[in-house]
């Protein structure tokens, strides 16, 4: 299948003990409605579980939803594990309750974009279309 009809594959995950997944489900549905293939891993995922699922499912992007305040820990773990597994090219993005002062640190870690409360799902879909198109070009797949 060439890049023109290939669907973007996104894994949406809720790391840690946070039991609130309404936002993650809203984003998953919106991305699916935007024509993307979405895998939702459910609640209480470890970084290992998230990265293993992402590699097995051959996703283009991982979206982490973090409301617990442990976002720095989970984003760091996921980005490091991706690099260790040779999958550092997978786009990592996120959303949740994340203070503005942490955004530059997340960017340095390799997190592509963070959508905080009030962001539109259309913005997330547009971001992913552009970022994945760039990824496919880098990988010679688009």
JSON list of N, CA and C in Angstrom, two decimals, residues 48-129:
[
{"chain": "A", "resi": 48, "resn": "UNK", "atom": "N", "xyz": [6.18, -0.06, 29.77]},
{"chain": "A", "resi": 48, "resn": "UNK", "atom": "CA", "xyz": [6.52, -1.28, 29.02]},
{"chain": "A", "resi": 48, "resn": "UNK", "atom": "C", "xyz": [5.33, -1.77, 28.20]},
{"chain": "A", "resi": 49, "resn": "UNK", "atom": "N", "xyz": [4.16, -1.82, 28.80]},
{"chain": "A", "resi": 49, "resn": "UNK", "atom": "CA", "xyz": [2.97, -2.28, 28.11]},
{"chain": "A", "resi": 49, "resn": "UNK", "atom": "C", "xyz": [2.65, -1.37, 26.91]},
{"chain": "A", "resi": 50, "resn": "UNK", "atom": "N", "xyz": [2.78, -0.07, 27.12]},
{"chain": "A", "resi": 50, "resn": "UNK", "atom": "CA", "xyz": [2.47, 0.90, 26.06]},
{"chain": "A", "resi": 50, "resn": "UNK", "atom": "C", "xyz": [3.44, 0.75, 24.90]},
{"chain": "A", "resi": 51, "resn": "UNK", "atom": "N", "xyz": [4.72, 0.71, 25.20]},
{"chain": "A", "resi": 51, "resn": "UNK", "atom": "CA", "xyz": [5.74, 0.62, 24.14]},
{"chain": "A", "resi": 51, "resn": "UNK", "atom": "C", "xyz": [5.65, -0.73, 23.43]},
{"chain": "A", "resi": 52, "resn": "UNK", "atom": "N", "xyz": [5.47, -1.81, 24.16]},
{"chain": "A", "resi": 52, "resn": "UNK", "atom": "CA", "xyz": [5.33, -3.12, 23.52]},
{"chain": "A", "resi": 52, "resn": "UNK", "atom": "C", "xyz": [4.13, -3.15, 22.58]},
{"chain": "A", "resi": 53, "resn": "UNK", "atom": "N", "xyz": [3.01, -2.61, 23.02]},
{"chain": "A", "resi": 53, "resn": "UNK", "atom": "CA", "xyz": [1.81, -2.57, 22.17]},
{"chain": "A", "resi": 53, "resn": "UNK", "atom": "C", "xyz": [2.07, -1.72, 20.93]},
{"chain": "A", "resi": 54, "resn": "UNK", "atom": "N", "xyz": [2.74, -0.59, 21.10]},
{"chain": "A", "resi": 54, "resn": "UNK", "atom": "CA", "xyz": [3.02, 0.30, 19.98]},
{"chain": "A", "resi": 54, "resn": "UNK", "atom": "C", "xyz": [3.89, -0.38, 18.93]},
{"chain": "A", "resi": 55, "resn": "UNK", "atom": "N", "xyz": [4.91, -1.09, 19.39]},
{"chain": "A", "resi": 55, "resn": "UNK", "atom": "CA", "xyz": [5.81, -1.80, 18.47]},
{"chain": "A", "resi": 55, "resn": "UNK", "atom": "C", "xyz": [5.06, -2.94, 17.78]},
{"chain": "A", "resi": 56, "resn": "UNK", "atom": "N", "xyz": [4.32, -3.73, 18.55]},
{"chain": "A", "resi": 56, "resn": "UNK", "atom": "CA", "xyz": [3.58, -4.85, 17.98]},
{"chain": "A", "resi": 56, "resn": "UNK", "atom": "C", "xyz": [2.53, -4.39, 16.97]},
{"chain": "A", "resi": 57, "resn": "UNK", "atom": "N", "xyz": [1.89, -3.27, 17.25]},
{"chain": "A", "resi": 57, "resn": "UNK", "atom": "CA", "xyz": [0.82, -2.76, 16.38]},
{"chain": "A", "resi": 57, "resn": "UNK", "atom": "C", "xyz": [1.36, -1.89, 15.24]},
{"chain": "A", "resi": 58, "resn": "UNK", "atom": "N", "xyz": [2.69, -1.66, 15.22]},
{"chain": "A", "resi": 58, "resn": "UNK", "atom": "CA", "xyz": [3.33, -0.88, 14.17]},
{"chain": "A", "resi": 58, "resn": "UNK", "atom": "C", "xyz": [2.66, 0.49, 14.00]},
{"chain": "A", "resi": 59, "resn": "UNK", "atom": "N", "xyz": [2.52, 1.20, 15.13]},
{"chain": "A", "resi": 59, "resn": "UNK", "atom": "CA", "xyz": [1.84, 2.50, 15.09]},
{"chain": "A", "resi": 59, "resn": "UNK", "atom": "C", "xyz": [2.78, 3.61, 14.63]},
{"chain": "A", "resi": 60, "resn": "UNK", "atom": "N", "xyz": [2.17, 4.67, 14.17]},
{"chain": "A", "resi": 60, "resn": "UNK", "atom": "CA", "xyz": [2.90, 5.87, 13.78]},
{"chain": "A", "resi": 60, "resn": "UNK", "atom": "C", "xyz": [3.07, 6.81, 14.96]},
{"chain": "A", "resi": 61, "resn": "UNK", "atom": "N", "xyz": [2.13, 6.75, 15.91]},
{"chain": "A", "resi": 61, "resn": "UNK", "atom": "CA", "xyz": [2.14, 7.70, 17.03]},
{"chain": "A", "resi": 61, "resn": "UNK", "atom": "C", "xyz": [1.53, 7.07, 18.28]},
{"chain": "A", "resi": 62, "resn": "UNK", "atom": "N", "xyz": [1.99, 7.58, 19.42]},
{"chain": "A", "resi": 62, "resn": "UNK", "atom": "CA", "xyz": [1.46, 7.20, 20.73]},
{"chain": "A", "resi": 62, "resn": "UNK", "atom": "C", "xyz": [0.96, 8.47, 21.39]},
{"chain": "A", "resi": 63, "resn": "UNK", "atom": "N", "xyz": [-0.28, 8.43, 21.85]},
{"chain": "A", "resi": 63, "resn": "UNK", "atom": "CA", "xyz": [-0.85, 9.53, 22.61]},
{"chain": "A", "resi": 63, "resn": "UNK", "atom": "C", "xyz": [-1.04, 9.11, 24.05]},
{"chain": "A", "resi": 64, "resn": "UNK", "atom": "N", "xyz": [-0.41, 9.83, 24.97]},
{"chain": "A", "resi": 64, "resn": "UNK", "atom": "CA", "xyz": [-0.55, 9.55, 26.39]},
{"chain": "A", "resi": 64, "resn": "UNK", "atom": "C", "xyz": [-1.48, 10.57, 27.03]},
{"chain": "A", "resi": 65, "resn": "UNK", "atom": "N", "xyz": [-2.42, 10.09, 27.81]},
{"chain": "A", "resi": 65, "resn": "UNK", "atom": "CA", "xyz": [-3.33, 10.95, 28.56]},
{"chain": "A", "resi": 65, "resn": "UNK", "atom": "C", "xyz": [-2.98, 10.83, 30.03]},
{"chain": "A", "resi": 66, "resn": "UNK", "atom": "N", "xyz": [-2.52, 11.96, 30.61]},
{"chain": "A", "resi": 66, "resn": "UNK", "atom": "CA", "xyz": [-2.07, 11.94, 32.00]},
{"chain": "A", "resi": 66, "resn": "UNK", "atom": "C", "xyz": [-2.74, 13.07, 32.77]},
{"chain": "A", "resi": 67, "resn": "UNK", "atom": "N", "xyz": [-3.49, 12.68, 33.79]},
{"chain": "A", "resi": 67, "resn": "UNK", "atom": "CA", "xyz": [-4.16, 13.65, 34.65]},
{"chain": "A", "resi": 67, "resn": "UNK", "atom": "C", "xyz": [-3.61, 13.61, 36.07]},
{"chain": "A", "resi": 68, "resn": "UNK", "atom": "N", "xyz": [-2.73, 12.68, 36.36]},
{"chain": "A", "resi": 68, "resn": "UNK", "atom": "CA", "xyz": [-2.31, 12.40, 37.73]},
{"chain": "A", "resi": 68, "resn": "UNK", "atom": "C", "xyz": [-1.18, 13.29, 38.24]},
{"chain": "A", "resi": 69, "resn": "UNK", "atom": "N", "xyz": [-0.57, 14.08, 37.38]},
{"chain": "A", "resi": 69, "resn": "UNK", "atom": "CA", "xyz": [0.58, 14.88, 37.80]},
{"chain": "A", "resi": 69, "resn": "UNK", "atom": "C", "xyz": [1.90, 14.17, 37.59]},
{"chain": "A", "resi": 70, "resn": "UNK", "atom": "N", "xyz": [1.87, 12.92, 37.13]},
{"chain": "A", "resi": 70, "resn": "UNK", "atom": "CA", "xyz": [3.10, 12.14, 36.93]},
{"chain": "A", "resi": 70, "resn": "UNK", "atom": "C", "xyz": [3.53, 12.15, 35.46]},
{"chain": "A", "resi": 71, "resn": "UNK", "atom": "N", "xyz": [3.14, 13.18, 34.73]},
{"chain": "A", "resi": 71, "resn": "UNK", "atom": "CA", "xyz": [3.41, 13.23, 33.29]},
{"chain": "A", "resi": 71, "resn": "UNK", "atom": "C", "xyz": [4.89, 13.18, 32.94]},
{"chain": "A", "resi": 72, "resn": "UNK", "atom": "N", "xyz": [5.74, 13.88, 33.71]},
{"chain": "A", "resi": 72, "resn": "UNK", "atom": "CA", "xyz": [7.17, 13.88, 33.39]},
{"chain": "A", "resi": 72, "resn": "UNK", "atom": "C", "xyz": [7.72, 12.45, 33.46]},
{"chain": "A", "resi": 73, "resn": "UNK", "atom": "N", "xyz": [7.34, 11.73, 34.48]},
{"chain": "A", "resi": 73, "resn": "UNK", "atom": "CA", "xyz": [7.81, 10.36, 34.66]},
{"chain": "A", "resi": 73, "resn": "UNK", "atom": "C", "xyz": [7.36, 9.47, 33.49]},
{"chain": "A", "resi": 74, "resn": "UNK", "atom": "N", "xyz": [6.07, 9.50, 33.17]},
{"chain": "A", "resi": 74, "resn": "UNK", "atom": "CA", "xyz": [5.55, 8.60, 32.14]},
{"chain": "A", "resi": 74, "resn": "UNK", "atom": "C", "xyz": [6.05, 8.95, 30.75]},
{"chain": "A", "resi": 75, "resn": "UNK", "atom": "N", "xyz": [6.10, 10.23, 30.42]},
{"chain": "A", "resi": 75, "resn": "UNK", "atom": "CA", "xyz": [6.61, 10.60, 29.10]},
{"chain": "A", "resi": 75, "resn": "UNK", "atom": "C", "xyz": [8.09, 10.21, 28.98]},
{"chain": "A", "resi": 76, "resn": "UNK", "atom": "N", "xyz": [8.86, 10.43, 30.03]},
{"chain": "A", "resi": 76, "resn": "UNK", "atom": "CA", "xyz": [10.28, 10.07, 30.01]},
{"chain": "A", "resi": 76, "resn": "UNK", "atom": "C", "xyz": [10.44, 8.57, 29.81]},
{"chain": "A", "resi": 77, "resn": "UNK", "atom": "N", "xyz": [9.70, 7.77, 30.59]},
{"chain": "A", "resi": 77, "resn": "UNK", "atom": "CA", "xyz": [9.79, 6.32, 30.47]},
{"chain": "A", "resi": 77, "resn": "UNK", "atom": "C", "xyz": [9.44, 5.84, 29.07]},
{"chain": "A", "resi": 78, "resn": "UNK", "atom": "N", "xyz": [8.36, 6.33, 28.52]},
{"chain": "A", "resi": 78, "resn": "UNK", "atom": "CA", "xyz": [7.91, 5.89, 27.20]},
{"chain": "A", "resi": 78, "resn": "UNK", "atom": "C", "xyz": [8.92, 6.29, 26.13]},
{"chain": "A", "resi": 79, "resn": "UNK", "atom": "N", "xyz": [9.39, 7.54, 26.14]},
{"chain": "A", "resi": 79, "resn": "UNK", "atom": "CA", "xyz": [10.34, 7.96, 25.10]},
{"chain": "A", "resi": 79, "resn": "UNK", "atom": "C", "xyz": [11.66, 7.20, 25.21]},
{"chain": "A", "resi": 80, "resn": "UNK", "atom": "N", "xyz": [12.13, 6.95, 26.44]},
{"chain": "A", "resi": 80, "resn": "UNK", "atom": "CA", "xyz": [13.37, 6.19, 26.61]},
{"chain": "A", "resi": 80, "resn": "UNK", "atom": "C", "xyz": [13.22, 4.74, 26.14]},
{"chain": "A", "resi": 81, "resn": "UNK", "atom": "N", "xyz": [12.10, 4.11, 26.50]},
{"chain": "A", "resi": 81, "resn": "UNK", "atom": "CA", "xyz": [11.87, 2.72, 26.07]},
{"chain": "A", "resi": 81, "resn": "UNK", "atom": "C", "xyz": [11.74, 2.62, 24.55]},
{"chain": "A", "resi": 82, "resn": "UNK", "atom": "N", "xyz": [11.11, 3.59, 23.93]},
{"chain": "A", "resi": 82, "resn": "UNK", "atom": "CA", "xyz": [11.00, 3.58, 22.47]},
{"chain": "A", "resi": 82, "resn": "UNK", "atom": "C", "xyz": [12.39, 3.61, 21.85]},
{"chain": "A", "resi": 83, "resn": "UNK", "atom": "N", "xyz": [13.25, 4.49, 22.35]},
{"chain": "A", "resi": 83, "resn": "UNK", "atom": "CA", "xyz": [14.62, 4.57, 21.81]},
{"chain": "A", "resi": 83, "resn": "UNK", "atom": "C", "xyz": [15.36, 3.26, 22.04]},
{"chain": "A", "resi": 84, "resn": "UNK", "atom": "N", "xyz": [15.23, 2.69, 23.23]},
{"chain": "A", "resi": 84, "resn": "UNK", "atom": "CA", "xyz": [15.90, 1.41, 23.55]},
{"chain": "A", "resi": 84, "resn": "UNK", "atom": "C", "xyz": [15.46, 0.30, 22.61]},
{"chain": "A", "resi": 85, "resn": "UNK", "atom": "N", "xyz": [14.21, 0.33, 22.20]},
{"chain": "A", "resi": 85, "resn": "UNK", "atom": "CA", "xyz": [13.67, -0.73, 21.33]},
{"chain": "A", "resi": 85, "resn": "UNK", "atom": "C", "xyz": [13.85, -0.40, 19.84]},
{"chain": "A", "resi": 86, "resn": "UNK", "atom": "N", "xyz": [14.58, 0.67, 19.54]},
{"chain": "A", "resi": 86, "resn": "UNK", "atom": "CA", "xyz": [14.81, 1.04, 18.15]},
{"chain": "A", "resi": 86, "resn": "UNK", "atom": "C", "xyz": [13.57, 1.62, 17.47]},
{"chain": "A", "resi": 87, "resn": "UNK", "atom": "N", "xyz": [12.66, 2.13, 18.27]},
{"chain": "A", "resi": 87, "resn": "UNK", "atom": "CA", "xyz": [11.41, 2.68, 17.75]},
{"chain": "A", "resi": 87, "resn": "UNK", "atom": "C", "xyz": [11.28, 4.16, 18.10]},
{"chain": "A", "resi": 88, "resn": "UNK", "atom": "N", "xyz": [12.41, 4.84, 18.23]},
{"chain": "A", "resi": 88, "resn": "UNK", "atom": "CA", "xyz": [12.40, 6.25, 18.60]},
{"chain": "A", "resi": 88, "resn": "UNK", "atom": "C", "xyz": [11.77, 7.16, 17.57]},
{"chain": "A", "resi": 89, "resn": "UNK", "atom": "N", "xyz": [11.48, 6.62, 16.38]},
{"chain": "A", "resi": 89, "resn": "UNK", "atom": "CA", "xyz": [10.84, 7.43, 15.34]},
{"chain": "A", "resi": 89, "resn": "UNK", "atom": "C", "xyz": [9.33, 7.52, 15.53]},
{"chain": "A", "resi": 90, "resn": "UNK", "atom": "N", "xyz": [8.76, 6.71, 16.44]},
{"chain": "A", "resi": 90, "resn": "UNK", "atom": "CA", "xyz": [7.32, 6.79, 16.72]},
{"chain": "A", "resi": 90, "resn": "UNK", "atom": "C", "xyz": [7.04, 8.12, 17.40]},
{"chain": "A", "resi": 91, "resn": "UNK", "atom": "N", "xyz": [6.07, 8.84, 16.89]},
{"chain": "A", "resi": 91, "resn": "UNK", "atom": "CA", "xyz": [5.70, 10.15, 17.43]},
{"chain": "A", "resi": 91, "resn": "UNK", "atom": "C", "xyz": [5.02, 9.95, 18.77]},
{"chain": "A", "resi": 92, "resn": "UNK", "atom": "N", "xyz": [5.44, 10.75, 19.75]},
{"chain": "A", "resi": 92, "resn": "UNK", "atom": "CA", "xyz": [4.79, 10.73, 21.06]},
{"chain": "A", "resi": 92, "resn": "UNK", "atom": "C", "xyz": [4.14, 12.09, 21.27]},
{"chain": "A", "resi": 93, "resn": "UNK", "atom": "N", "xyz": [2.85, 12.06, 21.60]},
{"chain": "A", "resi": 93, "resn": "UNK", "atom": "CA", "xyz": [2.13, 13.29, 21.91]},
{"chain": "A", "resi": 93, "resn": "UNK", "atom": "C", "xyz": [1.28, 13.02, 23.14]},
{"chain": "A", "resi": 94, "resn": "UNK", "atom": "N", "xyz": [0.68, 14.05, 23.68]},
{"chain": "A", "resi": 94, "resn": "UNK", "atom": "CA", "xyz": [-0.09, 13.81, 24.89]},
{"chain": "A", "resi": 94, "resn": "UNK", "atom": "C", "xyz": [-1.10, 14.87, 25.18]},
{"chain": "A", "resi": 95, "resn": "UNK", "atom": "N", "xyz": [-1.80, 14.61, 26.28]},
{"chain": "A", "resi": 95, "resn": "UNK", "atom": "CA", "xyz": [-2.80, 15.54, 26.74]},
{"chain": "A", "resi": 95, "resn": "UNK", "atom": "C", "xyz": [-3.08, 15.29, 28.19]},
{"chain": "A", "resi": 96, "resn": "UNK", "atom": "N", "xyz": [-3.76, 16.26, 28.78]},
{"chain": "A", "resi": 96, "resn": "UNK", "atom": "CA", "xyz": [-4.11, 16.13, 30.18]},
{"chain": "A", "resi": 96, "resn": "UNK", "atom": "C", "xyz": [-3.81, 17.40, 30.94]},
{"chain": "A", "resi": 97, "resn": "UNK", "atom": "N", "xyz": [-3.71, 17.23, 32.24]},
{"chain": "A", "resi": 97, "resn": "UNK", "atom": "CA", "xyz": [-3.42, 18.36, 33.12]},
{"chain": "A", "resi": 97, "resn": "UNK", "atom": "C", "xyz": [-1.91, 18.47, 33.24]},
{"chain": "A", "resi": 98, "resn": "UNK", "atom": "N", "xyz": [-1.34, 19.32, 32.39]},
{"chain": "A", "resi": 98, "resn": "UNK", "atom": "CA", "xyz": [0.12, 19.45, 32.31]},
{"chain": "A", "resi": 98, "resn": "UNK", "atom": "C", "xyz": [0.46, 20.94, 32.39]},
{"chain": "A", "resi": 99, "resn": "UNK", "atom": "N", "xyz": [1.21, 21.33, 33.42]},
{"chain": "A", "resi": 99, "resn": "UNK", "atom": "CA", "xyz": [1.55, 22.76, 33.59]},
{"chain": "A", "resi": 99, "resn": "UNK", "atom": "C", "xyz": [2.38, 23.30, 32.43]},
{"chain": "A", "resi": 100, "resn": "UNK", "atom": "N", "xyz": [2.12, 24.54, 32.07]},
{"chain": "A", "resi": 100, "resn": "UNK", "atom": "CA", "xyz": [2.85, 25.19, 30.97]},
{"chain": "A", "resi": 100, "resn": "UNK", "atom": "C", "xyz": [4.36, 25.12, 31.16]},
{"chain": "A", "resi": 101, "resn": "UNK", "atom": "N", "xyz": [4.83, 25.24, 32.41]},
{"chain": "A", "resi": 101, "resn": "UNK", "atom": "CA", "xyz": [6.28, 25.26, 32.62]},
{"chain": "A", "resi": 101, "resn": "UNK", "atom": "C", "xyz": [6.94, 23.91, 32.30]},
{"chain": "A", "resi": 102, "resn": "UNK", "atom": "N", "xyz": [6.15, 22.83, 32.21]},
{"chain": "A", "resi": 102, "resn": "UNK", "atom": "CA", "xyz": [6.70, 21.52, 31.87]},
{"chain": "A", "resi": 102, "resn": "UNK", "atom": "C", "xyz": [6.76, 21.28, 30.36]},
{"chain": "A", "resi": 103, "resn": "UNK", "atom": "N", "xyz": [6.07, 22.09, 29.59]},
{"chain": "A", "resi": 103, "resn": "UNK", "atom": "CA", "xyz": [6.00, 21.86, 28.15]},
{"chain": "A", "resi": 103, "resn": "UNK", "atom": "C", "xyz": [7.37, 21.89, 27.46]},
{"chain": "A", "resi": 104, "resn": "UNK", "atom": "N", "xyz": [8.25, 22.87, 27.77]},
{"chain": "A", "resi": 104, "resn": "UNK", "atom": "CA", "xyz": [9.57, 22.86, 27.12]},
{"chain": "A", "resi": 104, "resn": "UNK", "atom": "C", "xyz": [10.39, 21.60, 27.49]},
{"chain": "A", "resi": 105, "resn": "UNK", "atom": "N", "xyz": [10.28, 21.14, 28.72]},
{"chain": "A", "resi": 105, "resn": "UNK", "atom": "CA", "xyz": [11.01, 19.94, 29.14]},
{"chain": "A", "resi": 105, "resn": "UNK", "atom": "C", "xyz": [10.50, 18.71, 28.39]},
{"chain": "A", "resi": 106, "resn": "UNK", "atom": "N", "xyz": [9.19, 18.64, 28.20]},
{"chain": "A", "resi": 106, "resn": "UNK", "atom": "CA", "xyz": [8.62, 17.52, 27.45]},
{"chain": "A", "resi": 106, "resn": "UNK", "atom": "C", "xyz": [9.08, 17.55, 26.00]},
{"chain": "A", "resi": 107, "resn": "UNK", "atom": "N", "xyz": [9.14, 18.74, 25.42]},
{"chain": "A", "resi": 107, "resn": "UNK", "atom": "CA", "xyz": [9.61, 18.90, 24.04]},
{"chain": "A", "resi": 107, "resn": "UNK", "atom": "C", "xyz": [11.05, 18.39, 23.92]},
{"chain": "A", "resi": 108, "resn": "UNK", "atom": "N", "xyz": [11.91, 18.76, 24.90]},
{"chain": "A", "resi": 108, "resn": "UNK", "atom": "CA", "xyz": [13.30, 18.29, 24.91]},
{"chain": "A", "resi": 108, "resn": "UNK", "atom": "C", "xyz": [13.39, 16.77, 24.99]},
{"chain": "A", "resi": 109, "resn": "UNK", "atom": "N", "xyz": [12.44, 16.15, 25.67]},
{"chain": "A", "resi": 109, "resn": "UNK", "atom": "CA", "xyz": [12.39, 14.69, 25.81]},
{"chain": "A", "resi": 109, "resn": "UNK", "atom": "C", "xyz": [12.01, 14.01, 24.51]},
{"chain": "A", "resi": 110, "resn": "UNK", "atom": "N", "xyz": [11.44, 14.77, 23.59]},
{"chain": "A", "resi": 110, "resn": "UNK", "atom": "CA", "xyz": [11.01, 14.19, 22.33]},
{"chain": "A", "resi": 110, "resn": "UNK", "atom": "C", "xyz": [9.51, 14.11, 22.16]},
{"chain": "A", "resi": 111, "resn": "UNK", "atom": "N", "xyz": [8.77, 14.73, 23.08]},
{"chain": "A", "resi": 111, "resn": "UNK", "atom": "CA", "xyz": [7.31, 14.74, 22.96]},
{"chain": "A", "resi": 111, "resn": "UNK", "atom": "C", "xyz": [6.94, 15.81, 21.93]},
{"chain": "A", "resi": 112, "resn": "UNK", "atom": "N", "xyz": [6.23, 15.38, 20.89]},
{"chain": "A", "resi": 112, "resn": "UNK", "atom": "CA", "xyz": [5.96, 16.28, 19.77]},
{"chain": "A", "resi": 112, "resn": "UNK", "atom": "C", "xyz": [5.00, 17.40, 20.09]},
{"chain": "A", "resi": 113, "resn": "UNK", "atom": "N", "xyz": [3.92, 17.08, 20.77]},
{"chain": "A", "resi": 113, "resn": "UNK", "atom": "CA", "xyz": [2.88, 18.09, 21.05]},
{"chain": "A", "resi": 113, "resn": "UNK", "atom": "C", "xyz": [2.11, 17.66, 22.28]},
{"chain": "A", "resi": 114, "resn": "UNK", "atom": "N", "xyz": [1.68, 18.65, 23.06]},
{"chain": "A", "resi": 114, "resn": "UNK", "atom": "CA", "xyz": [0.85, 18.38, 24.23]},
{"chain": "A", "resi": 114, "resn": "UNK", "atom": "C", "xyz": [-0.42, 19.23, 24.10]},
{"chain": "A", "resi": 115, "resn": "UNK", "atom": "N", "xyz": [-1.55, 18.55, 24.25]},
{"chain": "A", "resi": 115, "resn": "UNK", "atom": "CA", "xyz": [-2.85, 19.22, 24.16]},
{"chain": "A", "resi": 115, "resn": "UNK", "atom": "C", "xyz": [-3.42, 19.31, 25.56]},
{"chain": "A", "resi": 116, "resn": "UNK", "atom": "N", "xyz": [-3.53, 20.53, 26.05]},
{"chain": "A", "resi": 116, "resn": "UNK", "atom": "CA", "xyz": [-4.03, 20.76, 27.40]},
{"chain": "A", "resi": 116, "resn": "UNK", "atom": "C", "xyz": [-5.54, 21.00, 27.36]},
{"chain": "A", "resi": 117, "resn": "UNK", "atom": "N", "xyz": [-6.20, 21.05, 28.50]},
{"chain": "A", "resi": 117, "resn": "UNK", "atom": "CA", "xyz": [-7.66, 21.23, 28.51]},
{"chain": "A", "resi": 117, "resn": "UNK", "atom": "C", "xyz": [-8.08, 22.42, 27.65]},
{"chain": "A", "resi": 118, "resn": "UNK", "atom": "N", "xyz": [-9.11, 22.20, 26.87]},
{"chain": "A", "resi": 118, "resn": "UNK", "atom": "CA", "xyz": [-9.62, 23.23, 25.98]},
{"chain": "A", "resi": 118, "resn": "UNK", "atom": "C", "xyz": [-9.13, 23.10, 24.55]},
{"chain": "A", "resi": 119, "resn": "UNK", "atom": "N", "xyz": [-8.09, 22.30, 24.33]},
{"chain": "A", "resi": 119, "resn": "UNK", "atom": "CA", "xyz": [-7.60, 22.08, 22.97]},
{"chain": "A", "resi": 119, "resn": "UNK", "atom": "C", "xyz": [-8.66, 21.32, 22.18]},
{"chain": "A", "resi": 120, "resn": "UNK", "atom": "N", "xyz": [-8.71, 21.56, 20.89]},
{"chain": "A", "resi": 120, "resn": "UNK", "atom": "CA", "xyz": [-9.72, 20.89, 20.08]},
{"chain": "A", "resi": 120, "resn": "UNK", "atom": "C", "xyz": [-9.19, 19.57, 19.52]},
{"chain": "A", "resi": 121, "resn": "UNK", "atom": "N", "xyz": [-10.09, 18.64, 19.35]},
{"chain": "A", "resi": 121, "resn": "UNK", "atom": "CA", "xyz": [-9.69, 17.36, 18.76]},
{"chain": "A", "resi": 121, "resn": "UNK", "atom": "C", "xyz": [-9.30, 17.56, 17.30]},
{"chain": "A", "resi": 122, "resn": "UNK", "atom": "N", "xyz": [-9.85, 18.58, 16.64]},
{"chain": "A", "resi": 122, "resn": "UNK", "atom": "CA", "xyz": [-9.46, 18.88, 15.26]},
{"chain": "A", "resi": 122, "resn": "UNK", "atom": "C", "xyz": [-7.99, 19.28, 15.20]},
{"chain": "A", "resi": 123, "resn": "UNK", "atom": "N", "xyz": [-7.53, 20.04, 16.21]},
{"chain": "A", "resi": 123, "resn": "UNK", "atom": "CA", "xyz": [-6.12, 20.42, 16.26]},
{"chain": "A", "resi": 123, "resn": "UNK", "atom": "C", "xyz": [-5.23, 19.20, 16.43]},
{"chain": "A", "resi": 124, "resn": "UNK", "atom": "N", "xyz": [-5.66, 18.25, 17.25]},
{"chain": "A", "resi": 124, "resn": "UNK", "atom": "CA", "xyz": [-4.88, 17.02, 17.45]},
{"chain": "A", "resi": 124, "resn": "UNK", "atom": "C", "xyz": [-4.82, 16.23, 16.15]},
{"chain": "A", "resi": 125, "resn": "UNK", "atom": "N", "xyz": [-5.93, 16.10, 15.45]},
{"chain": "A", "resi": 125, "resn": "UNK", "atom": "CA", "xyz": [-5.94, 15.36, 14.18]},
{"chain": "A", "resi": 125, "resn": "UNK", "atom": "C", "xyz": [-5.05, 16.05, 13.15]},
{"chain": "A", "resi": 126, "resn": "UNK", "atom": "N", "xyz": [-5.12, 17.37, 13.07]},
{"chain": "A", "resi": 126, "resn": "UNK", "atom": "CA", "xyz": [-4.30, 18.11, 12.11]},
{"chain": "A", "resi": 126, "resn": "UNK", "atom": "C", "xyz": [-2.81, 17.95, 12.45]},
{"chain": "A", "resi": 127, "resn": "UNK", "atom": "N", "xyz": [-2.47, 18.05, 13.73]},
{"chain": "A", "resi": 127, "resn": "UNK", "atom": "CA", "xyz": [-1.09, 17.84, 14.16]},
{"chain": "A", "resi": 127, "resn": "UNK", "atom": "C", "xyz": [-0.60, 16.46, 13.71]},
{"chain": "A", "resi": 128, "resn": "UNK", "atom": "N", "xyz": [-1.39, 15.43, 13.99]},
{"chain": "A", "resi": 128, "resn": "UNK", "atom": "CA", "xyz": [-0.97, 14.07, 13.65]},
{"chain": "A", "resi": 128, "resn": "UNK", "atom": "C", "xyz": [-0.81, 13.88, 12.15]},
{"chain": "A", "resi": 129, "resn": "UNK", "atom": "N", "xyz": [-1.72, 14.42, 11.36]},
{"chain": "A", "resi": 129, "resn": "UNK", "atom": "CA", "xyz": [-1.60, 14.29, 9.91]},
{"chain": "A", "resi": 129, "resn": "UNK", "atom": "C", "xyz": [-0.26, 14.86, 9.43]}
]
